[in-house]
Tab-separated table of C-alpha atoms in Angstrom:
chain	number	residue	atom	x	y	z
A	1	MET	CA	-24.595	-12.548	-6.894
A	2	GLU	CA	-22.958	-9.712	-4.911
A	3	VAL	CA	-21.097	-8.532	-7.997
A	4	ASP	CA	-24.372	-8.332	-9.945
A	5	VAL	CA	-26.009	-6.277	-7.183
A	6	CYS	CA	-22.978	-3.980	-7.093
A	7	ARG	CA	-23.137	-3.444	-10.864
A	8	ALA	CA	-26.817	-2.538	-10.621
A	9	ASP	CA	-26.590	-0.298	-7.542
A	10	ARG	CA	-23.572	1.986	-7.105
A	11	ALA	CA	-24.722	3.150	-3.650
A	12	TRP	CA	-24.866	-0.462	-2.454
A	13	HIS	CA	-21.414	-1.074	-3.919
A	14	ILE	CA	-19.914	1.953	-2.184
A	15	GLU	CA	-21.583	1.358	1.167
A	16	ARG	CA	-20.664	-2.343	1.350
A	17	HIS	CA	-17.191	-2.463	-0.165
A	18	LEU	CA	-15.371	0.844	0.349
A	19	TRP	CA	-13.766	1.940	3.582
A	20	ILE	CA	-12.778	5.334	4.978
A	21	LYS	CA	-10.887	6.518	8.027
A	22	ASN	CA	-12.862	8.654	10.478
A	23	LYS	CA	-11.559	11.637	12.481
A	24	SER	CA	-10.227	9.385	15.235
A	25	GLY	CA	-8.396	7.167	12.740
A	26	LYS	CA	-10.791	4.215	12.875
A	27	LEU	CA	-11.478	2.332	9.641
A	28	LEU	CA	-15.204	2.294	8.784
A	29	ARG	CA	-17.387	1.384	5.826
A	30	LEU	CA	-18.436	4.363	3.745
A	31	SER	CA	-21.936	3.855	5.088
A	32	PRO	CA	-24.492	5.206	5.418
A	33	LEU	CA	-24.000	7.758	2.677
A	34	LYS	CA	-24.680	11.345	3.711
A	35	ARG	CA	-27.592	13.257	2.185
A	36	ALA	CA	-25.296	15.294	-0.074
A	37	GLN	CA	-23.528	12.115	-1.229
A	38	VAL	CA	-26.844	10.487	-2.163
A	39	LYS	CA	-27.861	13.588	-4.143
A	40	LEU	CA	-24.529	13.617	-5.950
A	41	LEU	CA	-24.732	9.903	-6.721
A	42	ASN	CA	-28.291	10.320	-8.038
A	43	THR	CA	-27.100	13.147	-10.292
A	44	LEU	CA	-24.275	10.968	-11.638
A	45	ARG	CA	-26.720	8.105	-12.221
A	46	TYR	CA	-29.171	10.380	-14.040
A	47	LEU	CA	-26.547	11.881	-16.362
A	48	ARG	CA	-25.122	8.461	-17.192
A	49	ALA	CA	-28.592	7.038	-17.880
A	50	GLN	CA	-29.125	9.908	-20.358
A	51	ASN	CA	-25.751	9.086	-21.973
A	52	LYS	CA	-24.601	12.599	-21.187
A	53	PRO	CA	-21.075	13.461	-20.130
A	54	VAL	CA	-20.753	14.147	-16.434
A	55	ARG	CA	-19.694	17.749	-15.945
A	56	LEU	CA	-20.431	18.962	-12.440
A	57	ALA	CA	-19.213	21.892	-10.406
A	58	VAL	CA	-19.806	21.252	-6.729
A	59	LEU	CA	-19.945	24.365	-4.597
A	60	LYS	CA	-19.878	22.741	-1.223
A	61	SER	CA	-19.394	23.316	2.411
A	62	ARG	CA	-16.764	21.225	4.120
A	63	LYS	CA	-17.428	17.749	5.491
A	64	VAL	CA	-20.462	16.857	3.374
A	65	GLY	CA	-18.521	14.013	1.725
A	66	ALA	CA	-18.598	15.229	-1.878
A	67	SER	CA	-14.891	14.625	-2.484
A	68	THR	CA	-15.090	11.233	-0.780
A	69	LEU	CA	-18.048	10.184	-2.941
A	70	ILE	CA	-16.468	11.420	-6.188
A	71	GLU	CA	-13.229	9.600	-5.322
A	72	ALA	CA	-15.202	6.409	-4.562
A	73	ASP	CA	-17.122	6.617	-7.843
A	74	MET	CA	-13.928	7.293	-9.772
A	75	PHE	CA	-12.132	4.379	-8.092
A	76	LEU	CA	-14.932	1.972	-9.015
A	77	ASP	CA	-15.003	3.232	-12.629
A	78	VAL	CA	-11.266	2.602	-12.949
A	79	ILE	CA	-11.504	-0.896	-11.437
A	80	GLU	CA	-14.633	-1.924	-13.362
A	81	HIS	CA	-14.128	-0.266	-16.762
A	82	GLN	CA	-10.359	0.264	-16.990
A	83	TYR	CA	-10.771	4.019	-17.262
A	84	ASP	CA	-7.916	6.437	-16.673
A	85	ALA	CA	-8.468	8.898	-13.839
A	86	ILE	CA	-6.585	12.038	-12.923
A	87	VAL	CA	-7.414	14.138	-9.884
A	88	ILE	CA	-6.074	17.667	-9.555
A	89	ALA	CA	-5.745	19.037	-6.037
A	90	HIS	CA	-4.933	22.609	-5.090
A	91	ASP	CA	-1.733	21.703	-3.187
A	92	LYS	CA	0.573	18.744	-2.459
A	93	PRO	CA	-0.752	17.890	1.035
A	94	THR	CA	-4.303	17.702	-0.341
A	95	ALA	CA	-3.135	15.563	-3.267
A	96	LYS	CA	-1.456	13.205	-0.797
A	97	PHE	CA	-4.640	13.055	1.292
A	98	VAL	CA	-6.837	12.319	-1.738
A	99	PHE	CA	-4.482	9.616	-3.001
A	100	ALA	CA	-4.356	8.014	0.457
A	101	MET	CA	-8.154	7.775	0.319
A	102	CYS	CA	-7.939	5.992	-3.021
A	103	ALA	CA	-5.197	3.664	-1.750
A	104	ARG	CA	-7.397	2.834	1.264
A	105	TYR	CA	-10.269	1.992	-1.068
A	106	TYR	CA	-7.966	-0.363	-2.984
A	107	ASP	CA	-6.342	-1.967	0.066
A	108	ASN	CA	-9.661	-2.762	1.742
A	109	TYR	CA	-11.725	-3.602	-1.365
A	110	ASP	CA	-12.996	-7.156	-0.859
A	111	LEU	CA	-14.275	-7.970	-4.359
A	112	ASP	CA	-12.135	-8.947	-7.347
A	113	LYS	CA	-9.643	-6.240	-8.228
A	114	PRO	CA	-6.654	-6.000	-10.542
A	115	GLU	CA	-3.246	-6.554	-9.018
A	116	GLN	CA	-1.174	-3.416	-8.597
A	117	ARG	CA	1.761	-3.013	-10.931
A	118	LEU	CA	2.905	0.348	-9.649
A	119	ALA	CA	1.948	2.349	-6.625
A	120	SER	CA	3.629	5.533	-5.525
A	121	THR	CA	2.551	8.536	-3.499
A	122	TYR	CA	0.514	9.907	-6.413
A	123	GLU	CA	0.004	7.096	-8.923
A	124	MET	CA	-1.645	3.657	-9.068
A	125	LYS	CA	-1.302	1.331	-12.071
A	126	PHE	CA	-2.381	-2.282	-12.457
A	127	LYS	CA	-1.118	-5.512	-14.028
A	128	ASP	CA	-3.050	-6.649	-17.108
A	129	HIS	CA	-5.416	-3.693	-16.677
A	130	GLU	CA	-5.431	-0.527	-18.741
A	131	GLY	CA	-6.884	1.832	-16.141
A	132	PHE	CA	-4.828	3.986	-13.817
A	133	ILE	CA	-5.262	6.628	-11.144
A	134	GLU	CA	-3.059	9.687	-10.719
A	135	VAL	CA	-3.396	12.538	-8.257
A	136	HIS	CA	-1.564	15.838	-8.838
């Protein structure tokens, strides 16, 4: 039943099954979503419902959670639909940070997930699963 609810409601899925690390290093659920994250998720939902490609430019202030939400949505798309995902960061430390977020999502994800075949500092591939995640 939980899987069905997660398929129907991406916000529920993110808030209940993805984890982040806060400023003091404590592991917490990605919940509740911030106002900007909800707006972004609603925009993604709307575009997908219209069968339109998602092409968004987010001009954002820091710490509103846009990158975290986009990474969460991307992670779930890869796991659920076997999509390929590539994230481009502006420098290596940021790429490492973004990939660590994705690895944390994977490590703490408590629903069915594909077994990892390859994991490095910038790449995650899975056994018997076509999707992958790379961060450059």
